PDB file of C-alpha atoms in Angstrom:
ATOM      1  CA  MET A  34     -12.484  -3.020 -13.702  1.00  0.00           C
ATOM      2  CA  THR A  35     -11.766   0.663 -13.167  1.00  0.00           C
ATOM      3  CA  ILE A  36     -13.140   2.452 -10.124  1.00  0.00           C
ATOM      4  CA  ASN A  37     -13.302   6.213  -9.735  1.00  0.00           C
ATOM      5  CA  LEU A  38     -13.210   6.756  -5.982  1.00  0.00           C
ATOM      6  CA  VAL A  39     -14.073  10.447  -6.259  1.00  0.00           C
ATOM      7  CA  SER A  40     -17.316   9.641  -8.076  1.00  0.00           C
ATOM      8  CA  MET A  41     -17.954   6.630  -5.883  1.00  0.00           C
ATOM      9  CA  PHE A  42     -17.864   8.605  -2.654  1.00  0.00           C
ATOM     10  CA  SER A  43     -19.605  11.695  -3.952  1.00  0.00           C
ATOM     11  CA  ALA A  44     -22.727  10.058  -2.548  1.00  0.00           C
ATOM     12  CA  SER A  45     -23.039   9.812   1.210  1.00  0.00           C
ATOM     13  CA  TRP A  46     -23.277   5.982   1.416  1.00  0.00           C
ATOM     14  CA  SER A  47     -24.563   6.517   4.931  1.00  0.00           C
ATOM     15  CA  LYS A  48     -25.539   2.842   5.384  1.00  0.00           C
ATOM     16  CA  LEU A  49     -22.464   1.254   3.766  1.00  0.00           C
ATOM     17  CA  LYS A  50     -20.669  -0.965   6.295  1.00  0.00           C
ATOM     18  CA  PHE A  51     -18.420  -3.288   4.242  1.00  0.00           C
ATOM     19  CA  LEU A  52     -16.341  -2.344   1.194  1.00  0.00           C
ATOM     20  CA  ASP A  53     -13.657  -4.410  -0.535  1.00  0.00           C
ATOM     21  CA  ILE A  54     -12.299  -3.180  -3.882  1.00  0.00           C
ATOM     22  CA  SER A  55      -9.008  -5.114  -3.796  1.00  0.00           C
ATOM     23  CA  PHE A  56      -7.122  -5.623  -7.059  1.00  0.00           C
ATOM     24  CA  SER A  57      -9.352  -3.255  -8.973  1.00  0.00           C
ATOM     25  CA  HIS A  58      -7.819  -0.469 -11.024  1.00  0.00           C
ATOM     26  CA  VAL A  59      -8.145   2.782  -9.110  1.00  0.00           C
ATOM     27  CA  GLY A  60      -4.928   4.660  -9.736  1.00  0.00           C
ATOM     28  CA  GLY A  61      -6.086   7.862  -8.104  1.00  0.00           C
ATOM     29  CA  THR A  62      -6.029   9.053  -4.527  1.00  0.00           C
ATOM     30  CA  LEU A  63      -8.227   8.339  -1.540  1.00  0.00           C
ATOM     31  CA  PRO A  64     -10.717  11.218  -1.666  1.00  0.00           C
ATOM     32  CA  PRO A  65     -11.578  13.204   1.475  1.00  0.00           C
ATOM     33  CA  SER A  66     -15.202  12.346   0.729  1.00  0.00           C
ATOM     34  CA  LEU A  67     -14.490   8.790   1.902  1.00  0.00           C
ATOM     35  CA  SER A  68     -15.437  10.116   5.329  1.00  0.00           C
ATOM     36  CA  ASN A  69     -19.032  10.498   4.101  1.00  0.00           C
ATOM     37  CA  SER A  70     -19.505   6.760   4.641  1.00  0.00           C
ATOM     38  CA  THR A  71     -20.015   7.212   8.332  1.00  0.00           C
ATOM     39  CA  SER A  72     -21.248   3.642   8.950  1.00  0.00           C
ATOM     40  CA  LEU A  73     -18.212   2.004   7.333  1.00  0.00           C
ATOM     41  CA  THR A  74     -16.622  -0.682   9.543  1.00  0.00           C
ATOM     42  CA  PHE A  75     -14.496  -2.558   6.954  1.00  0.00           C
ATOM     43  CA  PHE A  76     -12.494  -1.056   4.080  1.00  0.00           C
ATOM     44  CA  GLN A  77      -9.981  -3.062   2.066  1.00  0.00           C
ATOM     45  CA  ALA A  78      -8.245  -1.915  -1.112  1.00  0.00           C
ATOM     46  CA  ASP A  79      -5.173  -4.081  -1.728  1.00  0.00           C
ATOM     47  CA  GLY A  80      -3.244  -3.767  -4.984  1.00  0.00           C
ATOM     48  CA  CYS A  81      -5.276  -0.877  -6.375  1.00  0.00           C
ATOM     49  CA  SER A  82      -2.377   1.437  -7.340  1.00  0.00           C
ATOM     50  CA  ILE A  83      -3.775   4.077  -4.996  1.00  0.00           C
ATOM     51  CA  GLN A  84      -1.532   7.137  -4.887  1.00  0.00           C
ATOM     52  CA  GLY A  85      -1.111  10.148  -2.673  1.00  0.00           C
ATOM     53  CA  SER A  86      -1.469  10.347   1.085  1.00  0.00           C
ATOM     54  CA  ILE A  87      -4.087   9.097   3.490  1.00  0.00           C
ATOM     55  CA  PRO A  88      -6.511  12.000   3.886  1.00  0.00           C
ATOM     56  CA  SER A  89      -6.971  13.164   7.457  1.00  0.00           C
ATOM     57  CA  SER A  90     -10.728  13.080   6.877  1.00  0.00           C
ATOM     58  CA  VAL A  91     -10.552   9.269   7.051  1.00  0.00           C
ATOM     59  CA  THR A  92     -10.183   9.662  10.786  1.00  0.00           C
ATOM     60  CA  LYS A  93     -13.824  10.792  10.914  1.00  0.00           C
ATOM     61  CA  LEU A  94     -14.845   7.165  10.361  1.00  0.00           C
ATOM     62  CA  LYS A  95     -15.563   6.513  14.017  1.00  0.00           C
ATOM     63  CA  LYS A  96     -16.999   3.041  13.356  1.00  0.00           C
ATOM     64  CA  LEU A  97     -14.135   1.802  11.182  1.00  0.00           C
ATOM     65  CA  ARG A  98     -12.683  -1.423  12.616  1.00  0.00           C
ATOM     66  CA  ILE A  99     -10.587  -2.783   9.749  1.00  0.00           C
ATOM     67  CA  LEU A 100      -8.472  -0.733   7.310  1.00  0.00           C
ATOM     68  CA  VAL A 101      -6.323  -2.659   4.819  1.00  0.00           C
ATOM     69  CA  LEU A 102      -4.459  -0.795   2.057  1.00  0.00           C
ATOM     70  CA  ASN A 103      -1.594  -3.152   1.184  1.00  0.00           C
ATOM     71  CA  ASP A 104       0.463  -3.038  -2.028  1.00  0.00           C
ATOM     72  CA  ASN A 105      -0.376   0.444  -3.212  1.00  0.00           C
ATOM     73  CA  ASN A 106       1.613   3.623  -3.866  1.00  0.00           C
ATOM     74  CA  ILE A 107       0.447   5.533  -0.814  1.00  0.00           C
ATOM     75  CA  THR A 108       2.949   8.159   0.282  1.00  0.00           C
ATOM     76  CA  GLY A 109       3.178  10.891   2.861  1.00  0.00           C
ATOM     77  CA  GLN A 110       2.893  10.435   6.604  1.00  0.00           C
ATOM     78  CA  LEU A 111       0.522   8.549   8.818  1.00  0.00           C
ATOM     79  CA  PRO A 112      -2.038  11.141   9.929  1.00  0.00           C
ATOM     80  CA  VAL A 113      -1.490  12.337  13.480  1.00  0.00           C
ATOM     81  CA  SER A 114      -5.266  12.448  13.811  1.00  0.00           C
ATOM     82  CA  MET A 115      -5.461   8.643  13.490  1.00  0.00           C
ATOM     83  CA  SER A 116      -6.121   8.588  17.221  1.00  0.00           C
ATOM     84  CA  SER A 117      -9.676   9.603  16.288  1.00  0.00           C
ATOM     85  CA  LEU A 118     -10.279   6.118  14.856  1.00  0.00           C
ATOM     86  CA  ILE A 119     -11.583   4.976  18.211  1.00  0.00           C
ATOM     87  CA  SER A 120     -12.972   1.646  16.932  1.00  0.00           C
ATOM     88  CA  LEU A 121      -9.982   0.590  14.800  1.00  0.00           C
ATOM     89  CA  GLN A 122      -8.799  -2.943  15.497  1.00  0.00           C
ATOM     90  CA  TYR A 123      -6.844  -3.918  12.376  1.00  0.00           C
ATOM     91  CA  LEU A 124      -4.513  -1.605  10.408  1.00  0.00           C
ATOM     92  CA  SER A 125      -2.418  -3.009   7.557  1.00  0.00           C
ATOM     93  CA  LEU A 126      -0.446  -0.765   5.186  1.00  0.00           C
ATOM     94  CA  ILE A 127       2.126  -3.238   3.829  1.00  0.00           C
ATOM     95  CA  GLN A 128       4.367  -2.237   0.926  1.00  0.00           C
ATOM     96  CA  ASN A 129       3.577   1.376   0.260  1.00  0.00           C
ATOM     97  CA  GLY A 130       5.757   4.496   0.277  1.00  0.00           C
ATOM     98  CA  LEU A 131       4.862   5.913   3.678  1.00  0.00           C
ATOM     99  CA  ARG A 132       7.484   8.247   5.147  1.00  0.00           C
ATOM    100  CA  GLY A 133       8.047  10.167   8.333  1.00  0.00           C
ATOM    101  CA  TYR A 134       7.552   9.037  11.905  1.00  0.00           C
ATOM    102  CA  ILE A 135       5.095   6.624  13.420  1.00  0.00           C
ATOM    103  CA  PRO A 136       2.940   9.127  15.336  1.00  0.00           C
ATOM    104  CA  THR A 137       2.658   8.605  19.078  1.00  0.00           C
ATOM    105  CA  SER A 138      -1.022   9.463  18.724  1.00  0.00           C
ATOM    106  CA  ILE A 139      -1.537   5.907  17.460  1.00  0.00           C
ATOM    107  CA  CYS A 140      -1.066   4.850  21.080  1.00  0.00           C
ATOM    108  CA  LYS A 141      -4.460   6.371  21.844  1.00  0.00           C
ATOM    109  CA  ILE A 142      -6.241   3.749  19.731  1.00  0.00           C
ATOM    110  CA  LEU A 143      -6.891   1.426  22.641  1.00  0.00           C
ATOM    111  CA  SER A 144      -8.902  -0.986  20.486  1.00  0.00           C
ATOM    112  CA  LEU A 145      -5.963  -1.728  18.146  1.00  0.00           C
ATOM    113  CA  ASP A 146      -5.146  -5.443  17.910  1.00  0.00           C
ATOM    114  CA  TYR A 147      -3.106  -5.680  14.661  1.00  0.00           C
ATOM    115  CA  LEU A 148      -0.614  -3.169  13.230  1.00  0.00           C
ATOM    116  CA  ASN A 149       1.455  -3.943  10.127  1.00  0.00           C
ATOM    117  CA  VAL A 150       3.427  -1.214   8.356  1.00  0.00           C
ATOM    118  CA  GLN A 151       6.230  -3.357   6.913  1.00  0.00           C
ATOM    119  CA  TRP A 152       7.900  -2.484   3.619  1.00  0.00           C
ATOM    120  CA  ASN A 153       7.550   1.286   3.784  1.00  0.00           C
ATOM    121  CA  GLU A 154      10.043   4.122   4.247  1.00  0.00           C
ATOM    122  CA  LEU A 155       9.180   5.116   7.802  1.00  0.00           C
ATOM    123  CA  THR A 156      11.901   6.775   9.875  1.00  0.00           C
ATOM    124  CA  GLY A 157      12.518   7.606  13.506  1.00  0.00           C
ATOM    125  CA  SER A 158      11.940   5.240  16.404  1.00  0.00           C
ATOM    126  CA  VAL A 159       9.086   2.945  17.348  1.00  0.00           C
ATOM    127  CA  PRO A 160       7.077   4.760  20.032  1.00  0.00           C
ATOM    128  CA  SER A 161       7.436   2.674  23.175  1.00  0.00           C
ATOM    129  CA  CYS A 162       3.828   3.395  24.058  1.00  0.00           C
ATOM    130  CA  ILE A 163       2.737   1.130  21.190  1.00  0.00           C
ATOM    131  CA  LEU A 164       4.003  -1.825  23.195  1.00  0.00           C
ATOM    132  CA  GLN A 165       1.704  -0.800  26.016  1.00  0.00           C
ATOM    133  CA  LEU A 166      -1.497  -0.905  23.973  1.00  0.00           C
ATOM    134  CA  PRO A 167      -3.760  -3.217  25.967  1.00  0.00           C
ATOM    135  CA  LYS A 168      -5.116  -5.265  23.055  1.00  0.00           C
ATOM    136  CA  LEU A 169      -2.239  -5.206  20.564  1.00  0.00           C
ATOM    137  CA  SER A 170      -1.249  -8.774  19.677  1.00  0.00           C
ATOM    138  CA  TYR A 171       0.543  -8.314  16.316  1.00  0.00           C
ATOM    139  CA  LEU A 172       3.152  -5.686  15.431  1.00  0.00           C
ATOM    140  CA  SER A 173       5.312  -5.684  12.297  1.00  0.00           C
ATOM    141  CA  VAL A 174       7.532  -2.751  11.319  1.00  0.00           C
ATOM    142  CA  GLN A 175      10.177  -4.698   9.399  1.00  0.00           C
ATOM    143  CA  ASN A 176      11.851  -3.322   6.283  1.00  0.00           C
ATOM    144  CA  ASN A 177      11.602   0.387   7.016  1.00  0.00           C
ATOM    145  CA  ASN A 178      14.258   2.978   7.850  1.00  0.00           C
ATOM    146  CA  LEU A 179      13.600   3.050  11.577  1.00  0.00           C
ATOM    147  CA  ASN A 180      16.282   3.529  14.217  1.00  0.00           C
ATOM    148  CA  GLY A 181      16.756   3.810  17.943  1.00  0.00           C
ATOM    149  CA  ASN A 182      16.960   1.314  20.798  1.00  0.00           C
ATOM    150  CA  MET A 183      14.241  -1.063  21.882  1.00  0.00           C
ATOM    151  CA  PRO A 184      14.957  -2.692  25.255  1.00  0.00           C
ATOM    152  CA  LEU A 185      13.763  -6.262  25.700  1.00  0.00           C
ATOM    153  CA  SER A 186      12.490  -5.225  29.125  1.00  0.00           C
ATOM    154  CA  LEU A 187       9.829  -3.121  27.392  1.00  0.00           C
ATOM    155  CA  ILE A 188       8.989  -5.825  24.893  1.00  0.00           C
ATOM    156  CA  GLN A 189       8.403  -8.441  27.570  1.00  0.00           C
ATOM    157  CA  LYS A 190       5.923  -6.141  29.324  1.00  0.00           C
ATOM    158  CA  SER A 191       3.707  -6.155  26.237  1.00  0.00           C
ATOM    159  CA  LYS A 192       0.908  -8.555  25.364  1.00  0.00           C
ATOM    160  CA  LEU A 193       2.196  -9.138  21.848  1.00  0.00           C
ATOM    161  CA  GLY A 194       1.778 -12.574  20.348  1.00  0.00           C
ATOM    162  CA  MET A 195       3.688 -11.775  17.147  1.00  0.00           C
ATOM    163  CA  LEU A 196       6.457  -9.193  16.781  1.00  0.00           C
ATOM    164  CA  SER A 197       8.643  -8.395  13.759  1.00  0.00           C
ATOM    165  CA  PHE A 198      11.309  -5.659  13.966  1.00  0.00           C
ATOM    166  CA  GLY A 199      13.864  -6.871  11.442  1.00  0.00           C
ATOM    167  CA  ILE A 200      15.826  -5.237   8.646  1.00  0.00           C
ATOM    168  CA  ASN A 201      15.655  -1.698   9.973  1.00  0.00           C
ATOM    169  CA  GLY A 202      18.213   0.321  11.867  1.00  0.00           C
ATOM    170  CA  LEU A 203      16.624  -0.704  15.151  1.00  0.00           C
ATOM    171  CA  SER A 204      18.739  -2.022  18.014  1.00  0.00           C
ATOM    172  CA  VAL A 205      17.177  -4.619  20.294  1.00  0.00           C
ATOM    173  CA  GLU A 206      18.940  -4.356  23.633  1.00  0.00           C
ATOM    174  CA  ASN A 207      19.121  -7.286  26.028  1.00  0.00           C
ATOM    175  CA  ASP A 208      18.639  -5.566  29.371  1.00  0.00           C
ATOM    176  CA  VAL A 209      16.680  -8.246  31.240  1.00  0.00           C
ATOM    177  CA  GLN A 210      19.513 -10.372  32.682  1.00  0.00           C
ATOM    178  CA  HIS A 211      18.890  -9.215  36.236  1.00  0.00           C
ATOM    179  CA  GLN A 212      15.213  -8.416  36.046  1.00  0.00           C
ATOM    180  CA  PRO A 213      12.288 -10.663  37.060  1.00  0.00           C
ATOM    181  CA  ILE A 214      10.790 -12.734  34.257  1.00  0.00           C
ATOM    182  CA  LEU A 215       7.236 -11.819  33.297  1.00  0.00           C
ATOM    183  CA  GLN A 216       5.394 -15.042  32.514  1.00  0.00           C
ATOM    184  CA  THR A 217       2.550 -13.069  30.930  1.00  0.00           C
ATOM    185  CA  PHE A 218       4.702 -12.438  27.842  1.00  0.00           C
ATOM    186  CA  GLN A 219       4.186 -15.546  25.693  1.00  0.00           C
ATOM    187  CA  PRO A 220       4.633 -14.678  21.998  1.00  0.00           C
ATOM    188  CA  MET A 221       4.335 -17.165  19.155  1.00  0.00           C
ATOM    189  CA  LEU A 222       6.593 -15.243  16.751  1.00  0.00           C
ATOM    190  CA  LEU A 223       9.706 -13.133  17.414  1.00  0.00           C
ATOM    191  CA  GLU A 224      11.627 -11.745  14.432  1.00  0.00           C
ATOM    192  CA  PHE A 225      14.730  -9.656  15.139  1.00  0.00           C
ATOM    193  CA  THR A 226      16.735  -9.895  11.912  1.00  0.00           C
ATOM    194  CA  SER A 227      19.597  -7.357  11.741  1.00  0.00           C
ATOM    195  CA  CYS A 228      18.659  -5.778  15.067  1.00  0.00           C
ATOM    196  CA  LYS A 229      22.246  -5.363  16.322  1.00  0.00           C
ATOM    197  CA  MET A 230      21.748  -7.873  19.122  1.00  0.00           C
ATOM    198  CA  ARG A 231      24.918  -8.759  21.028  1.00  0.00           C
ATOM    199  CA  GLY A 232      26.002 -11.254  23.627  1.00  0.00           C
ATOM    200  CA  GLU A 233      24.282 -14.572  24.181  1.00  0.00           C
ATOM    201  CA  ILE A 234      20.728 -15.483  23.275  1.00  0.00           C
ATOM    202  CA  PRO A 235      18.643 -13.962  26.095  1.00  0.00           C
ATOM    203  CA  GLU A 236      18.022 -16.626  28.719  1.00  0.00           C
ATOM    204  CA  PHE A 237      14.486 -15.467  29.394  1.00  0.00           C
ATOM    205  CA  PHE A 238      13.569 -16.834  25.938  1.00  0.00           C
ATOM    206  CA  SER A 239      13.709 -20.249  27.634  1.00  0.00           C
ATOM    207  CA  ASN A 240      10.422 -19.336  29.348  1.00  0.00           C
ATOM    208  CA  LEU A 241       8.627 -18.594  26.083  1.00  0.00           C
ATOM    209  CA  THR A 242       6.794 -21.904  25.913  1.00  0.00           C
ATOM    210  CA  SER A 243       4.341 -20.710  23.233  1.00  0.00           C
ATOM    211  CA  LEU A 244       7.094 -19.718  20.798  1.00  0.00           C
ATOM    212  CA  VAL A 245       6.641 -21.250  17.338  1.00  0.00           C
ATOM    213  CA  ILE A 246       8.903 -19.032  15.206  1.00  0.00           C
ATOM    214  CA  LEU A 247      12.190 -17.471  16.366  1.00  0.00           C
ATOM    215  CA  ILE A 248      14.242 -15.425  13.885  1.00  0.00           C
ATOM    216  CA  LEU A 249      17.522 -13.934  15.167  1.00  0.00           C
ATOM    217  CA  ALA A 250      19.479 -13.847  11.907  1.00  0.00           C
ATOM    218  CA  ASN A 251      22.283 -11.416  11.026  1.00  0.00           C
ATOM    219  CA  ASN A 252      23.107 -10.123  14.484  1.00  0.00           C
ATOM    220  CA  SER A 253      26.268 -10.299  16.599  1.00  0.00           C
ATOM    221  CA  LEU A 254      25.091 -12.998  18.982  1.00  0.00           C
ATOM    222  CA  SER A 255      27.827 -15.258  20.325  1.00  0.00           C
ATOM    223  CA  GLY A 256      28.551 -18.074  22.737  1.00  0.00           C
ATOM    224  CA  ASP A 257      26.967 -21.517  22.711  1.00  0.00           C
ATOM    225  CA  ILE A 258      23.622 -22.282  21.144  1.00  0.00           C
ATOM    226  CA  PRO A 259      21.719 -22.980  24.379  1.00  0.00           C
ATOM    227  CA  TYR A 260      20.341 -26.471  24.996  1.00  0.00           C
ATOM    228  CA  TRP A 261      16.996 -25.091  26.185  1.00  0.00           C
ATOM    229  CA  LEU A 262      16.116 -23.978  22.647  1.00  0.00           C
ATOM    230  CA  PHE A 263      15.402 -27.632  21.901  1.00  0.00           C
ATOM    231  CA  ASN A 264      13.137 -27.902  24.921  1.00  0.00           C
ATOM    232  CA  LEU A 265      10.705 -25.237  23.755  1.00  0.00           C
ATOM    233  CA  PRO A 266       7.638 -27.390  23.109  1.00  0.00           C
ATOM    234  CA  ASP A 267       6.159 -25.574  20.088  1.00  0.00           C
ATOM    235  CA  LEU A 268       9.279 -24.230  18.358  1.00  0.00           C
ATOM    236  CA  SER A 269       9.000 -25.117  14.679  1.00  0.00           C
ATOM    237  CA  VAL A 270      10.980 -22.407  12.878  1.00  0.00           C
ATOM    238  CA  LEU A 271      14.457 -21.349  14.012  1.00  0.00           C
ATOM    239  CA  ASP A 272      16.890 -19.035  12.219  1.00  0.00           C
ATOM    240  CA  LEU A 273      20.214 -18.241  13.907  1.00  0.00           C
ATOM    241  CA  SER A 274      22.186 -17.695  10.707  1.00  0.00           C
ATOM    242  CA  MET A 275      24.898 -15.047  10.321  1.00  0.00           C
ATOM    243  CA  ASN A 276      25.891 -14.796  13.983  1.00  0.00           C
ATOM    244  CA  ASN A 277      29.057 -15.782  15.862  1.00  0.00           C
ATOM    245  CA  PHE A 278      28.030 -18.929  17.700  1.00  0.00           C
ATOM    246  CA  GLU A 279      30.457 -21.684  18.619  1.00  0.00           C
ATOM    247  CA  GLY A 280      30.579 -24.907  20.591  1.00  0.00           C
ATOM    248  CA  VAL A 281      28.982 -28.329  20.501  1.00  0.00           C
ATOM    249  CA  ILE A 282      25.365 -29.209  19.905  1.00  0.00           C
ATOM    250  CA  LEU A 283      24.023 -32.629  20.821  1.00  0.00           C
ATOM    251  CA  CYS A 284      22.156 -34.330  18.011  1.00  0.00           C
ATOM    252  CA  SER A 285      19.962 -36.061  20.556  1.00  0.00           C
ATOM    253  CA  GLU A 286      18.590 -32.658  21.548  1.00  0.00           C
ATOM    254  CA  ALA A 287      17.668 -31.809  17.983  1.00  0.00           C
ATOM    255  CA  GLN A 288      16.279 -35.265  17.330  1.00  0.00           C
ATOM    256  CA  SER A 289      14.150 -35.205  20.476  1.00  0.00           C
ATOM    257  CA  ARG A 290      12.365 -32.143  19.087  1.00  0.00           C
ATOM    258  CA  GLY A 291      12.123 -33.565  15.572  1.00  0.00           C
ATOM    259  CA  LEU A 292      14.250 -30.694  14.300  1.00  0.00           C
ATOM    260  CA  GLU A 293      16.573 -32.981  12.377  1.00  0.00           C
ATOM    261  CA  LYS A 294      13.807 -33.326   9.807  1.00  0.00           C
ATOM    262  CA  ALA A 295      13.493 -29.579   9.453  1.00  0.00           C
ATOM    263  CA  VAL A 296      16.920 -28.011   9.917  1.00  0.00           C
ATOM    264  CA  ASP A 297      19.543 -28.682   7.270  1.00  0.00           C
ATOM    265  CA  PHE A 298      22.342 -27.526   9.503  1.00  0.00           C
ATOM    266  CA  ILE A 299      21.373 -29.819  12.354  1.00  0.00           C
ATOM    267  CA  ARG A 300      21.144 -32.728   9.952  1.00  0.00           C
ATOM    268  CA  GLN A 301      24.692 -32.082   8.762  1.00  0.00           C
ATOM    269  CA  SER A 302      26.009 -31.649  12.308  1.00  0.00           C
ATOM    270  CA  CYS A 303      24.875 -35.135  13.308  1.00  0.00           C
ATOM    271  CA  SER A 304      27.968 -36.600  11.707  1.00  0.00           C
ATOM    272  CA  ALA A 305      30.416 -33.867  12.700  1.00  0.00           C
ATOM    273  CA  GLN A 306      29.000 -33.235  16.193  1.00  0.00           C
ATOM    274  CA  LEU A 307      30.719 -29.840  16.238  1.00  0.00           C
ATOM    275  CA  ILE A 308      29.429 -26.393  15.422  1.00  0.00           C
ATOM    276  CA  GLU A 309      32.301 -24.205  14.334  1.00  0.00           C
ATOM    277  CA  LYS A 310      32.341 -20.449  14.853  1.00  0.00           C
ATOM    278  CA  ASP A 311      30.404 -18.342  12.352  1.00  0.00           C
ATOM    279  CA  VAL A 312      27.490 -20.682  11.792  1.00  0.00           C
ATOM    280  CA  PRO A 313      26.647 -20.601   8.072  1.00  0.00           C
ATOM    281  CA  GLY A 314      22.952 -21.193   8.592  1.00  0.00           C
ATOM    282  CA  LEU A 315      20.593 -22.615  11.162  1.00  0.00           C
ATOM    283  CA  HIS A 316      17.010 -22.249  10.130  1.00  0.00           C
ATOM    284  CA  GLY A 317      13.991 -24.381  10.795  1.00  0.00           C
ATOM    285  CA  LEU A 318      11.560 -25.363   8.125  1.00  0.00           C
ATOM    286  CA  GLY A 319       8.281 -25.966   9.889  1.00  0.00           C
ATOM    287  CA  CYS A 320       7.008 -27.903   6.871  1.00  0.00           C
ATOM    288  CA  SER A 321       8.048 -28.783   3.351  1.00  0.00           C
ATOM    289  CA  SER A 322       6.493 -25.662   1.858  1.00  0.00           C
ATOM    290  CA  TRP A 323       8.248 -23.211   4.216  1.00  0.00           C
ATOM    291  CA  PRO A 324      10.356 -20.938   1.973  1.00  0.00           C
ATOM    292  CA  GLY A 325      13.092 -20.396   4.543  1.00  0.00           C
ATOM    293  CA  PRO A 326      14.965 -17.158   5.091  1.00  0.00           C
ATOM    294  CA  ILE A 327      15.635 -15.144   1.962  1.00  0.00           C
ATOM    295  CA  LEU A 328      17.990 -12.301   2.755  1.00  0.00           C
ATOM    296  CA  ASP A 329      17.985 -10.428  -0.513  1.00  0.00           C
ATOM    297  CA  HIS A 330      15.927  -7.697  -2.116  1.00  0.00           C
ATOM    298  CA  ASP A 331      13.061  -9.894  -3.247  1.00  0.00           C
ATOM    299  CA  LYS A 332      10.180  -8.212  -1.453  1.00  0.00           C
ATOM    300  CA  LEU A 333       7.750 -11.031  -2.083  1.00  0.00           C
ATOM    301  CA  GLY A 334      10.285 -13.542  -0.824  1.00  0.00           C
ATOM    302  CA  ILE A 335      10.956 -11.611   2.356  1.00  0.00           C
ATOM    303  CA  ARG A 336       7.254 -11.184   2.985  1.00  0.00           C
ATOM    304  CA  ALA A 337       6.626 -14.877   2.373  1.00  0.00           C
ATOM    305  CA  TRP A 338       9.334 -15.649   4.923  1.00  0.00           C
ATOM    306  CA  PHE A 339       7.796 -13.607   7.692  1.00  0.00           C
ATOM    307  CA  MET A 340       4.199 -14.390   6.899  1.00  0.00           C
ATOM    308  CA  VAL A 341       3.255 -17.608   8.642  1.00  0.00           C
ATOM    309  CA  PRO A 342       3.171 -20.483   6.121  1.00  0.00           C
ATOM    310  CA  GLU A 343      -0.142 -22.191   5.596  1.00  0.00           C
ATOM    311  CA  CYS A 344       1.003 -25.402   7.205  1.00  0.00           C
ATOM    312  CA  LEU A 345       1.585 -23.570  10.511  1.00  0.00           C
ATOM    313  CA  GLN A 346      -1.664 -21.632  10.517  1.00  0.00           C
ATOM    314  CA  ASN A 347      -3.463 -24.238  12.612  1.00  0.00           C
ATOM    315  CA  ARG A 348      -0.685 -24.169  15.201  1.00  0.00           C
ATOM    316  CA  ILE A 349      -0.707 -20.415  15.509  1.00  0.00           C
ATOM    317  CA  GLY A 350      -4.446 -19.975  15.386  1.00  0.00           C
TER     318      GLY A 350
END
């Protein structure tokens, strides 16, 4: 089915509240006249080959709560005027061609709960004010061209339940060794692949009792793999591959958490008892269908890795 958005929105559609045209052939741009649908609260257009930039007029949709435009060819920058979307709760722009900075004006959308801009070409740093949004629970900026430092002390002050920073130029800095632990930070997913992390695994992670998925692959972490990792009650997926760990790991610790059924590396270490330096791979498979880490250029594979597998959905809610 082919949809002409220009013709579609030439009418006012003043009472239209819900619109989903996903996987229809559009091919054109988002017309400025989209803003005529002033009652629109939900707009989803995944896989529609939409081109061009997001028109600034979209920000006139004061009632819009959910905007999902994944897997298109949208380019240009995120509109600075997005702060006008005062009701927006869910923004997903996965796998487009967005460029430029993440505007700090997005920090004015106090209703925002979910922000996913992974697989774009965004540059610059992640505005620290995003982490201070009062309702934000999910943030994914992985696979962009971002840079700059992100201190863990700022991250642990957020209310994020799921956070993915990996495969950018971002540096996650462990600066919380001598700071008080904030028990209010209890994420279920942390993904810091290729985030230039150094030193030992941050000890305050031992307090993250809600953690289900922990991805720290391809960093410069060193020292022993801490015993308390195996005491985290809900940890189901663990990836510590491509770091510089060394030392001994007790199989009883892995077995007590049931990880020997999920982690190939742990299973192999039960006979050798010794983890040599430069661990070749330590990743948890929360269930048989978990695809595991795929560190190549297969976009669908990478996205499948960081999207929560179906068998863990009930655990994560």
